[in-house]
CSV table of C-alpha atoms in Angstrom, one decimal:
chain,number,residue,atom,x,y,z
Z,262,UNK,CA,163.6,114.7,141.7
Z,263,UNK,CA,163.3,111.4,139.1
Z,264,UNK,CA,166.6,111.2,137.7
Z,265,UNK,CA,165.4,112.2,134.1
Z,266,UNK,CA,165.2,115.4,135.4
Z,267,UNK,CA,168.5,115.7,136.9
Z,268,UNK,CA,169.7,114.5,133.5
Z,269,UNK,CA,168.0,116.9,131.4
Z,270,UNK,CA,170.1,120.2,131.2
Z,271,UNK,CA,168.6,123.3,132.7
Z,272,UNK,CA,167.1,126.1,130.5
Z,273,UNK,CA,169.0,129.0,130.3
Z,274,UNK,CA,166.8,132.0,131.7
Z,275,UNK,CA,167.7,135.8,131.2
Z,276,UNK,CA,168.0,135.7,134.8
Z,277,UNK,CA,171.6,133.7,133.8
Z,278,UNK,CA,171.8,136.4,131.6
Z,279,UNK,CA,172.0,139.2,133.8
Z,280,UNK,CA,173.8,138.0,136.6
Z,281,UNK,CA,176.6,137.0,134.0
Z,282,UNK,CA,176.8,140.4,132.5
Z,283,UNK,CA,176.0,142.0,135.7
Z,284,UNK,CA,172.8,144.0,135.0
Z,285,UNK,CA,169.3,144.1,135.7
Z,286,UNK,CA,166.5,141.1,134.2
Z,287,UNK,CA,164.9,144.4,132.4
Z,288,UNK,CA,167.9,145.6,131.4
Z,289,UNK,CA,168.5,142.4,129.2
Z,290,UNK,CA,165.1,142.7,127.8
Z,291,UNK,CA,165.7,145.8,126.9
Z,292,UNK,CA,169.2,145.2,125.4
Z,293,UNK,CA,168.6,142.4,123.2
Z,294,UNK,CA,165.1,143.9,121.3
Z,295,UNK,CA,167.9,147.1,120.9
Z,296,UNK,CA,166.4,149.4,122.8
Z,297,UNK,CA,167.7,152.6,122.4
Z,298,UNK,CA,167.5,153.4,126.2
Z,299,UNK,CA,170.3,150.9,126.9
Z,300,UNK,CA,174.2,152.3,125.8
Z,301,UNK,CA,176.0,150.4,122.6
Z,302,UNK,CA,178.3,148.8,125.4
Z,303,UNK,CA,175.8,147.5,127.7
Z,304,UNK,CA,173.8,146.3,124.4
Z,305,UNK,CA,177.4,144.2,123.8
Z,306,UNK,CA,178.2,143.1,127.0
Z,307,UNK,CA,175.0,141.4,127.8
Z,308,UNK,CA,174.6,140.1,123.8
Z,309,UNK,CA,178.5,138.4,124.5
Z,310,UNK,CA,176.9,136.7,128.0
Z,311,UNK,CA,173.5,135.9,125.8
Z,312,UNK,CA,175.5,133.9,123.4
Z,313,UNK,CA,178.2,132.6,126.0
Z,314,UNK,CA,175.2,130.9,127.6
Z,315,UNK,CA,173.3,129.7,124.2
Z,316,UNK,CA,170.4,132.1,125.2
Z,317,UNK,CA,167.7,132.2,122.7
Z,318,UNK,CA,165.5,135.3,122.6
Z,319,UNK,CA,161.7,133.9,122.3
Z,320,UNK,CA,161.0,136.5,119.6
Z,321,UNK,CA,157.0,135.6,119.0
Z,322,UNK,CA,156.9,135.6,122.6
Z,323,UNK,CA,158.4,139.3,123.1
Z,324,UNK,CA,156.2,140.7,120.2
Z,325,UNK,CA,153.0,139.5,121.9
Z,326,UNK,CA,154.5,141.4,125.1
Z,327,UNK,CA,154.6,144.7,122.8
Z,328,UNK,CA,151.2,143.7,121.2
Z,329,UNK,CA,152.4,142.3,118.0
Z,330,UNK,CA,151.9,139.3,116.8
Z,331,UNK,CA,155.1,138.7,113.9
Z,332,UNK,CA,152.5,137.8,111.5
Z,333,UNK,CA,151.5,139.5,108.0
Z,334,UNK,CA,148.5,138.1,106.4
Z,335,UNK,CA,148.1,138.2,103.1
Z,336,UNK,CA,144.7,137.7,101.5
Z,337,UNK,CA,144.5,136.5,98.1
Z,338,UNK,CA,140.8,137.4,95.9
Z,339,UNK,CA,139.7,135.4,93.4
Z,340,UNK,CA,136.5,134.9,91.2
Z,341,UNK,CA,133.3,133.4,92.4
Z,342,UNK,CA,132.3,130.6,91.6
Z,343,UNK,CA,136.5,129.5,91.0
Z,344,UNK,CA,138.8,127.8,93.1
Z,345,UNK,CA,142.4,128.8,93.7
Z,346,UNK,CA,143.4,127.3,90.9
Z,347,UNK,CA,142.2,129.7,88.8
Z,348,UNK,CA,143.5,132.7,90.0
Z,349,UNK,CA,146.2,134.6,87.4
Z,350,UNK,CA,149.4,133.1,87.6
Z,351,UNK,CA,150.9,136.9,87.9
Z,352,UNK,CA,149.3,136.8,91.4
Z,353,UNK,CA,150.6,133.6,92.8
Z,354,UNK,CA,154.4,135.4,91.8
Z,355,UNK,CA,153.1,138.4,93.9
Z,356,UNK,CA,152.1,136.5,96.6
Z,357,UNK,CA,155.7,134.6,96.5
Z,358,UNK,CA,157.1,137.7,96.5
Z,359,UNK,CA,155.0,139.3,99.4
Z,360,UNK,CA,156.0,136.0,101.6
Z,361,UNK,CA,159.7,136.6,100.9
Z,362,UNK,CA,159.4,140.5,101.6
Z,363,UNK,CA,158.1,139.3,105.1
Z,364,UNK,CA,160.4,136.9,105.9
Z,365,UNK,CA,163.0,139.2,104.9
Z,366,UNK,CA,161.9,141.4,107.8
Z,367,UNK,CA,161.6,138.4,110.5
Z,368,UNK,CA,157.7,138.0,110.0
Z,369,UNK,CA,155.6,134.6,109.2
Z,370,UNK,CA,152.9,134.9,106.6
Z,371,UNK,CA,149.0,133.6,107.1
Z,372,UNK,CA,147.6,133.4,103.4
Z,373,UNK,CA,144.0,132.8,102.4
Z,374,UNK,CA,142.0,132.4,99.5
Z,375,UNK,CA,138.8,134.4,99.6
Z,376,UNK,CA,136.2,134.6,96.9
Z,377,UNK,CA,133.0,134.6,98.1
Z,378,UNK,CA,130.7,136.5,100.4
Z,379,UNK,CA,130.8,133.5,103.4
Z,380,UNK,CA,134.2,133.5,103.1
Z,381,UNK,CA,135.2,137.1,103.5
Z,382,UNK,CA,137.7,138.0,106.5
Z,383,UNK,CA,139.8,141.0,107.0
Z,384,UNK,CA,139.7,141.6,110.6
Z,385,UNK,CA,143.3,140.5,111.5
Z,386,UNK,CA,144.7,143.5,112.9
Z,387,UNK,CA,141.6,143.7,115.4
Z,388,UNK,CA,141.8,140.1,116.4
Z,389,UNK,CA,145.5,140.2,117.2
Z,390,UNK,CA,146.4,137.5,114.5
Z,391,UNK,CA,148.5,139.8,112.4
Z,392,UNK,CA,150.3,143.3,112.2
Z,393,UNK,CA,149.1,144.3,109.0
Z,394,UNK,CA,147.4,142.5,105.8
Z,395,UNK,CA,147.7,142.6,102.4
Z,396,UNK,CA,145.4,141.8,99.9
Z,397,UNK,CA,145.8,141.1,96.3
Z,398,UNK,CA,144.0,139.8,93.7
Z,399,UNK,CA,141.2,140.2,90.8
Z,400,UNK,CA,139.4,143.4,90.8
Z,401,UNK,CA,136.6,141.9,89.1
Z,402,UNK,CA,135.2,140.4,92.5
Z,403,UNK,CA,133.6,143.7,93.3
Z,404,UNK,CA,132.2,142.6,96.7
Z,405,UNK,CA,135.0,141.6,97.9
Z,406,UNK,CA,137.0,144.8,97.4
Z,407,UNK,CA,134.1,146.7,98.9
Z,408,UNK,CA,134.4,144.5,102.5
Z,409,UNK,CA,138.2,145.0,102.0
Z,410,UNK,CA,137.7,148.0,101.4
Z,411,UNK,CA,135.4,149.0,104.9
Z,412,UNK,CA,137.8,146.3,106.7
Z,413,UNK,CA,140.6,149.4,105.7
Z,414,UNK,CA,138.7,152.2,106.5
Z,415,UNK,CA,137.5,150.7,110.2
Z,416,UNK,CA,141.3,150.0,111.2
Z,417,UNK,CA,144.0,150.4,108.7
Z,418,UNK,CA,146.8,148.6,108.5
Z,419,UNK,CA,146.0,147.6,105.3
Z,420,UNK,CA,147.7,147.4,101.3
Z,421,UNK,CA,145.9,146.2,98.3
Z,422,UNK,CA,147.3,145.6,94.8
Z,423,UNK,CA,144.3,144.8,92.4
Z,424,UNK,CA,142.1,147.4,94.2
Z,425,UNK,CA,139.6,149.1,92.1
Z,426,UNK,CA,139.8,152.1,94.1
Z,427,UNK,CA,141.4,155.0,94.2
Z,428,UNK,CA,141.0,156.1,97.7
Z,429,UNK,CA,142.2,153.3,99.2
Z,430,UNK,CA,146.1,152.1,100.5
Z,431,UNK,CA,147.1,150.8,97.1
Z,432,UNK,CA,150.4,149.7,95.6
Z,433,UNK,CA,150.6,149.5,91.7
Z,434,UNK,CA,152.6,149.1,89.0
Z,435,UNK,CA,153.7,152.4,87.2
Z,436,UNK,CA,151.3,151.4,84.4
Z,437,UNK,CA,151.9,154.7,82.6
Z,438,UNK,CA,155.6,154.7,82.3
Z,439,UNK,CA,154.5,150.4,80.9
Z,440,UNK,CA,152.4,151.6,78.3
Z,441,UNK,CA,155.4,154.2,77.5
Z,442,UNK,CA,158.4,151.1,77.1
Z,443,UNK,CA,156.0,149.2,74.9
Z,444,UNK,CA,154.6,152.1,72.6
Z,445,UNK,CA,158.8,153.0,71.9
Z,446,UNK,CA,159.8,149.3,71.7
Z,447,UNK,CA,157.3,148.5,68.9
Z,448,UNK,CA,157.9,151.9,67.0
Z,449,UNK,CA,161.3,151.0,67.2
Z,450,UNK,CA,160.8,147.9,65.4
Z,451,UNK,CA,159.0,149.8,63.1
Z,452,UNK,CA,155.4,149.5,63.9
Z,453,UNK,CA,153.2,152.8,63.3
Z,454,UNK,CA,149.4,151.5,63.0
Z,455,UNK,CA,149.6,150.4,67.1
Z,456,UNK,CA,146.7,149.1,68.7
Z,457,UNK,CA,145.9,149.0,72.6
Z,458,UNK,CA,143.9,146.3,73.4
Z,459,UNK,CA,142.1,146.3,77.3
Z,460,UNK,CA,138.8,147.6,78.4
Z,461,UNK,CA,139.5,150.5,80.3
Z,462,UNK,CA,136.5,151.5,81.6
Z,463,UNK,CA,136.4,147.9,83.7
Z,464,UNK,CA,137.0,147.8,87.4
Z,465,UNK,CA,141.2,147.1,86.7
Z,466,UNK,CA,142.2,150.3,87.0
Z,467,UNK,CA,145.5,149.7,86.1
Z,468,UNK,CA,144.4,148.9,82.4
Z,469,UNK,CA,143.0,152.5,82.3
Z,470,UNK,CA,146.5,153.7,83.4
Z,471,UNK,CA,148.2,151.5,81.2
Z,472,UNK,CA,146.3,152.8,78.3
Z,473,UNK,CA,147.3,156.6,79.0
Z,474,UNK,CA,151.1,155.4,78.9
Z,475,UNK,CA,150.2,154.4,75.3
Z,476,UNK,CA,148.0,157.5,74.2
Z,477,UNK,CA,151.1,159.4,75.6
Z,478,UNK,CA,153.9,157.4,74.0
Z,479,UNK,CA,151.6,157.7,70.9
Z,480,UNK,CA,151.6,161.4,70.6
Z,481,UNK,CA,155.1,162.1,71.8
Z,482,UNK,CA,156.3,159.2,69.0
Z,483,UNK,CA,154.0,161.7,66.4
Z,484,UNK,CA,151.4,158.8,66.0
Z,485,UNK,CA,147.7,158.8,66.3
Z,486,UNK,CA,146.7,157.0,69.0
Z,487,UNK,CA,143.5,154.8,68.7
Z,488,UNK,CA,140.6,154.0,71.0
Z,489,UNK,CA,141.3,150.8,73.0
Z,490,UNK,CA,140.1,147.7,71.7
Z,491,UNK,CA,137.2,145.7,73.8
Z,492,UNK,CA,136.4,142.4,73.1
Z,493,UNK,CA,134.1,139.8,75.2
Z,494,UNK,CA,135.3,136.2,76.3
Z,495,UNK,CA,135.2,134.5,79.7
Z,496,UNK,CA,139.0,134.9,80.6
Z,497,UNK,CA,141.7,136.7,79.2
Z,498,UNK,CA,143.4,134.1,76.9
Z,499,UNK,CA,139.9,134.5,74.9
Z,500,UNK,CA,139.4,138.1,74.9
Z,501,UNK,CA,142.7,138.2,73.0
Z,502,UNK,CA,141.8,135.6,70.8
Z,503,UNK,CA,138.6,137.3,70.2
Z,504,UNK,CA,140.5,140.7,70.0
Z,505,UNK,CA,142.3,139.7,66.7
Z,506,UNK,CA,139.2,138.3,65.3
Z,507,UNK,CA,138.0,141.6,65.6
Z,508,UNK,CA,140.5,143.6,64.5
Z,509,UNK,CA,140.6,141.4,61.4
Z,510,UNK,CA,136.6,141.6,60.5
Z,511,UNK,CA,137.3,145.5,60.9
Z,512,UNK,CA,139.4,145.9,58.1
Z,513,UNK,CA,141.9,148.4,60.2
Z,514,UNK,CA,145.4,148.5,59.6
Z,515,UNK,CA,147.7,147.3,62.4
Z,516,UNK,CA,151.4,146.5,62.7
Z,517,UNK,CA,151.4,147.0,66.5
Z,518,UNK,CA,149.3,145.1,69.5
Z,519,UNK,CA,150.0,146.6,73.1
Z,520,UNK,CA,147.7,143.9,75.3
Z,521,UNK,CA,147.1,145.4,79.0
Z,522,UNK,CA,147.6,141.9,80.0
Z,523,UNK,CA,149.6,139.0,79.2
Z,524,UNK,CA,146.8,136.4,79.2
Z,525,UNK,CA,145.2,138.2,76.5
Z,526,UNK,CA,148.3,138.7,74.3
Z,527,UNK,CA,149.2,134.6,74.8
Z,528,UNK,CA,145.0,134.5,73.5
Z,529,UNK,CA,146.2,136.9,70.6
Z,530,UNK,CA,149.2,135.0,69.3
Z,531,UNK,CA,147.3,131.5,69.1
Z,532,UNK,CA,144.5,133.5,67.1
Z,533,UNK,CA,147.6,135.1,64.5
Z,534,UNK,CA,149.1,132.1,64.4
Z,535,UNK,CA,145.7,130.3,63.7
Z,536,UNK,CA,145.0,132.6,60.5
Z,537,UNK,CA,148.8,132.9,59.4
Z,538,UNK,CA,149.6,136.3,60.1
Z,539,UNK,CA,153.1,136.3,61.2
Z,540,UNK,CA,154.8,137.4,64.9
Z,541,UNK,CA,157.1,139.8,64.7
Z,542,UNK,CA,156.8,139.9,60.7
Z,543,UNK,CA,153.8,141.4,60.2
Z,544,UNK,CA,152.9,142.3,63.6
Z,545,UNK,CA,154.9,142.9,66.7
Z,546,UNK,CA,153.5,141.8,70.0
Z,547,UNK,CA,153.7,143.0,73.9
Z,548,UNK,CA,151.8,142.1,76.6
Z,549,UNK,CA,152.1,143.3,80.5
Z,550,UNK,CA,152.9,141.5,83.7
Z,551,UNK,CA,155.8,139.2,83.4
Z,552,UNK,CA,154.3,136.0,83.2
Z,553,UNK,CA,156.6,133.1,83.4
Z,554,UNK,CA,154.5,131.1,80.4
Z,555,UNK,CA,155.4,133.6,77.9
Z,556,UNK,CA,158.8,132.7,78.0
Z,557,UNK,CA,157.0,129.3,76.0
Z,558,UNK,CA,154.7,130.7,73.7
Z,559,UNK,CA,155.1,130.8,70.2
Z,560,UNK,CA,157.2,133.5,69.4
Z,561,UNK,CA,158.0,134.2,73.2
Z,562,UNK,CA,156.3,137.1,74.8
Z,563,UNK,CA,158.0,140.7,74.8
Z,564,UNK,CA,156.1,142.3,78.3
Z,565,UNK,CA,156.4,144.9,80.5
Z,566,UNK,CA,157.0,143.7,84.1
Z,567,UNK,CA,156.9,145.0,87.3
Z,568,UNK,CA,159.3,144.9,89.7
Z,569,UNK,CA,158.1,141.8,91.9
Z,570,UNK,CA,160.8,141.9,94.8
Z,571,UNK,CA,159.9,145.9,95.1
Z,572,UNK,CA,156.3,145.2,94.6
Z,573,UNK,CA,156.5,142.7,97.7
Z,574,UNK,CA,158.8,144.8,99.7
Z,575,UNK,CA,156.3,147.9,99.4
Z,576,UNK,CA,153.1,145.5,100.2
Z,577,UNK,CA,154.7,144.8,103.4
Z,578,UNK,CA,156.0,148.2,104.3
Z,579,UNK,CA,152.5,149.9,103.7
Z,580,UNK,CA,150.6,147.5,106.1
Z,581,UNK,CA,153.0,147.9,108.8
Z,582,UNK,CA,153.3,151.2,108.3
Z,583,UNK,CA,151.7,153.7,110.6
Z,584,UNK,CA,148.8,155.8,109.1
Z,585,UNK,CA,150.7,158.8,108.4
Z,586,UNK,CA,153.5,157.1,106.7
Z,587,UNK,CA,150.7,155.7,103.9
Z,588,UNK,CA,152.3,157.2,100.2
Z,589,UNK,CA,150.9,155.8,96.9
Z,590,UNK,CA,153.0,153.4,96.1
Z,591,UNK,CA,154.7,152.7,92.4
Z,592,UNK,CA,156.4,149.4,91.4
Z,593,UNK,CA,159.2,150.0,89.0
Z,594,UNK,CA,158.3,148.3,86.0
Z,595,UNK,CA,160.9,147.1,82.6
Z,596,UNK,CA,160.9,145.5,79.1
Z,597,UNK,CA,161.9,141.8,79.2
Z,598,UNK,CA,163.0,141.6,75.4
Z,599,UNK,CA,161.6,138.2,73.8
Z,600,UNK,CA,160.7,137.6,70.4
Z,601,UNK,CA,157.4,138.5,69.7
Z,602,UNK,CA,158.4,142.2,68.3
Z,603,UNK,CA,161.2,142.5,65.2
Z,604,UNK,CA,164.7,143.9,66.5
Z,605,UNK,CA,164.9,147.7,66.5
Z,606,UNK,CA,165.7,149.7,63.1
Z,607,UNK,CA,169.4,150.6,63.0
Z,608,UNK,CA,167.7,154.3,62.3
Z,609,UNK,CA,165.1,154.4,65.2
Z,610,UNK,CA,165.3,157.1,67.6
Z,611,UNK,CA,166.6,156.2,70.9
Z,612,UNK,CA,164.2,154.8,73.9
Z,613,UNK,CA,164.1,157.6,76.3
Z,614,UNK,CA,165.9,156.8,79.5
C-alpha cells in the first residue's frame, strides 16, 4: 500500500452503517429510502449511526436500483423554421417554473428545444433517461404535437401544456374563469361595447376557452357578447396591431379589448397609441398570461395570469404520476391590476368571488 493511500481516509460504506446500529446491510437500505417495512425506531437508530459516520446516501444510484432515473425532461416546442429565441417569453416562465417544481421534489431536469421533424424526441421514459416528460410549448407546430402526442399514447408518463388536444394528459389554465375576471374588471371600469380578440377556431385551444369565459361573463353582466375578432400578422404583437386597425376601419363601437394573449394586447396598445386613442380613457385594456414585459408597456398591462408555481407543480405531478392517477388539470389563474383599464366605478356591482 503507497502511502497516499494510507493517508487518504476510508469511505464510509453502509456496511459501517449497520454494524454501528447493529442491523442488517438490507436493513439500512431499506431504512434510509423510508421504507415502510422497517419500524420508526429502527428508521432512527440507523439514520443517528448514518450521520454519526458522515454517510451519504448515493440517491441517483438507489433510483437506478428501483428503475428510476431522478430525472424529468421537459421538452420545450417551438416554431419551424425559429430558434429558441423566439419562443413566447410566457413559456420560458413555465419552463422556470417546471425546473423549480422538480427540484422541489429532489429531481434534475433534461430540457430540449424541439421544432422540427429531425429533431423530434419523446422517448425518455422507454430509454431509461427520465421518469416522466413534460412538454410545453406553441400549439401551432402541429407535427410536433402529433409525435408528442403517439410518444403519450405508446408509454405514458407524459403532461403537455400548449397541447391542441383534448384527449391527451394536459394541464391548462382555467381559461374560462380568465375570460370571466377580465369581462367583470372592464365592466367595472365602465366598459359595455367589449371586444374579444383571438382566433378561436386555431389549434390553441385555450383561446377557444378563454373566449367562452367572456361570452359567459358577457351575458351574466346583461351585455351582448360579440364574435371574436381575427386578424392576420406573422406573430402576435402584429395581430393585435392589426386587430385595432380593424376594429377602427369597421366603424364598431368599443370601450373594452379582452386580447387572448398578451403579445397581442402589447401589439394593440402601440397601434392606439399610434392613432391617439387613449388607454384607459377611451378604451380599457387586458391581455392574458402574465408577461413580465407588460409591466413596461405604455400604460402597463392589466392580464389575467396563471398560477406559474401550481402550473409547474401539476406538470410534474402528472408525468410521474401513474396512469390511473391522470385528472385534467386546472391552473388557478388572477387579475394582476395595472393600468391599462380605468379604476372601478364607485357604483359597479361587486366582482364575484
Amino acid at each position: 500500500m503507497s502511502n497516499s493511500d494510507k493517508s487518504r481516509p476510508r469511505r464510509v460504506t453502509s456496511i459501517d452503517v449497520a454494524e454501528l446500529a447493529g442491523v442488517s446491510q438490507s436493513t439500512v437500505s431499506r431504512a434510509l429510502s423510508r421504507s415502510e417495512t422497517i419500524t420508526e425506531a429502527t428508521r432512527r437508530r440507523v439514520e443517528m449511526a448514518a450521520e454519526q459516520l458522515g454517510y451519504q446516501v448515493n440517491a441517483r444510484a438507489a433510483g437506478l436500483r428501483r428503475g428510476e432515473t431522478g430525472t424529468i425532461a421537459i421538452v420545450v416546442i417551438g416554431r419551424q423554421g425559429y430558434g429558441p429565441t423566439a419562443v413566447n417569453p410566457f413559456y420560458y416562465t413555465l419552463l422556470g417554473s417546471t425546473c423549480a417544481a422538480a427540484a422541489e421534489r429532489g429531481y434534475e431536469a433534461l430540457v430540449s428545444f424541439q421544432a422540427s421533424p429531425d429533431e423530434f424526441f419523446g422517448h425518455y421514459v422507454a430509454r431509461r433517461q427520465a421518469d416522466g416528460v413534460v412538454v410545453l410549448g406553441t400549439a401551432t407546430n402541429e407535427p410536433a404535437w402529433d409525435y408528442f402526442r403517439s410518444c403519450a399514447e405508446g408509454a405514458g408518463g407524459m403532461a403537455f401544456w400548449g397541447s391542441p388536444f383534448d384527449d391527451s394528459v394536459w394541464v391548462r389554465s382555467d381559461n374560462r374563469e380568465g375570460g370571466r375576471l377580465a369581462v367583470e374588471r372592464l365592466v367595472e371600469g365602465g366598459a359595455q361595447d367589449i371586444v374579444f380578440v383571438g382566433d378561436t377556431g386555431s389549434s390553441q385551444r385555450q383561446f377557444h376557452e378563454r373566449f367562452e369565459g367572456y361570452r359567459t361573463a358577457m351575458t351574466d353582466s346583461g351585455l351582448t357578447p360579440r364574435d371574436p375578432v381575427v386578424s392576420e400578422g406573422e406573430d402576435r404583437v402584429s395581430q393585435g396591431r392589426n386587430a385595432i386597425a380593424q376594429l377602427v376601419q369597421s366603424g364598431e363601437r368599443f370601450d373594452g379589448l379582452f386580447f387572448a394573449c398578451d403579445a397581442m394586447a402589447l401589439g394593440a396598445l402601440e397601434e392606439l397609441a399610434a392613432r391617439d386613442i387613449a388607454v384607459p380613457e377611451a378604451v380599457g385594456v387586458i391581455g392574458f398570461d402574465g408577461l413580465g414585459s407588460g409591466e413596461f408597456s405604455s400604460p402597463p398591462l392589466t392580464t389575467v395570469e396563471p398560477d406559474f408555481a401550481q402550473a409547474g407543480k401539476l406538470l410534474v405531478e402528472t408525468a410521474l404520476a401513474s396512469e390511473g392517477e391522470r385528472p385534467e388539470r386546472r391552473v388557478a389563474v388572477h387579475l394582476v391590476e395595472r393600468a391599462s383599464v380605468r379604476r372601478p366605478k364607485p357604483n359597479s356591482v361587486e366582482r364575484k368571488q
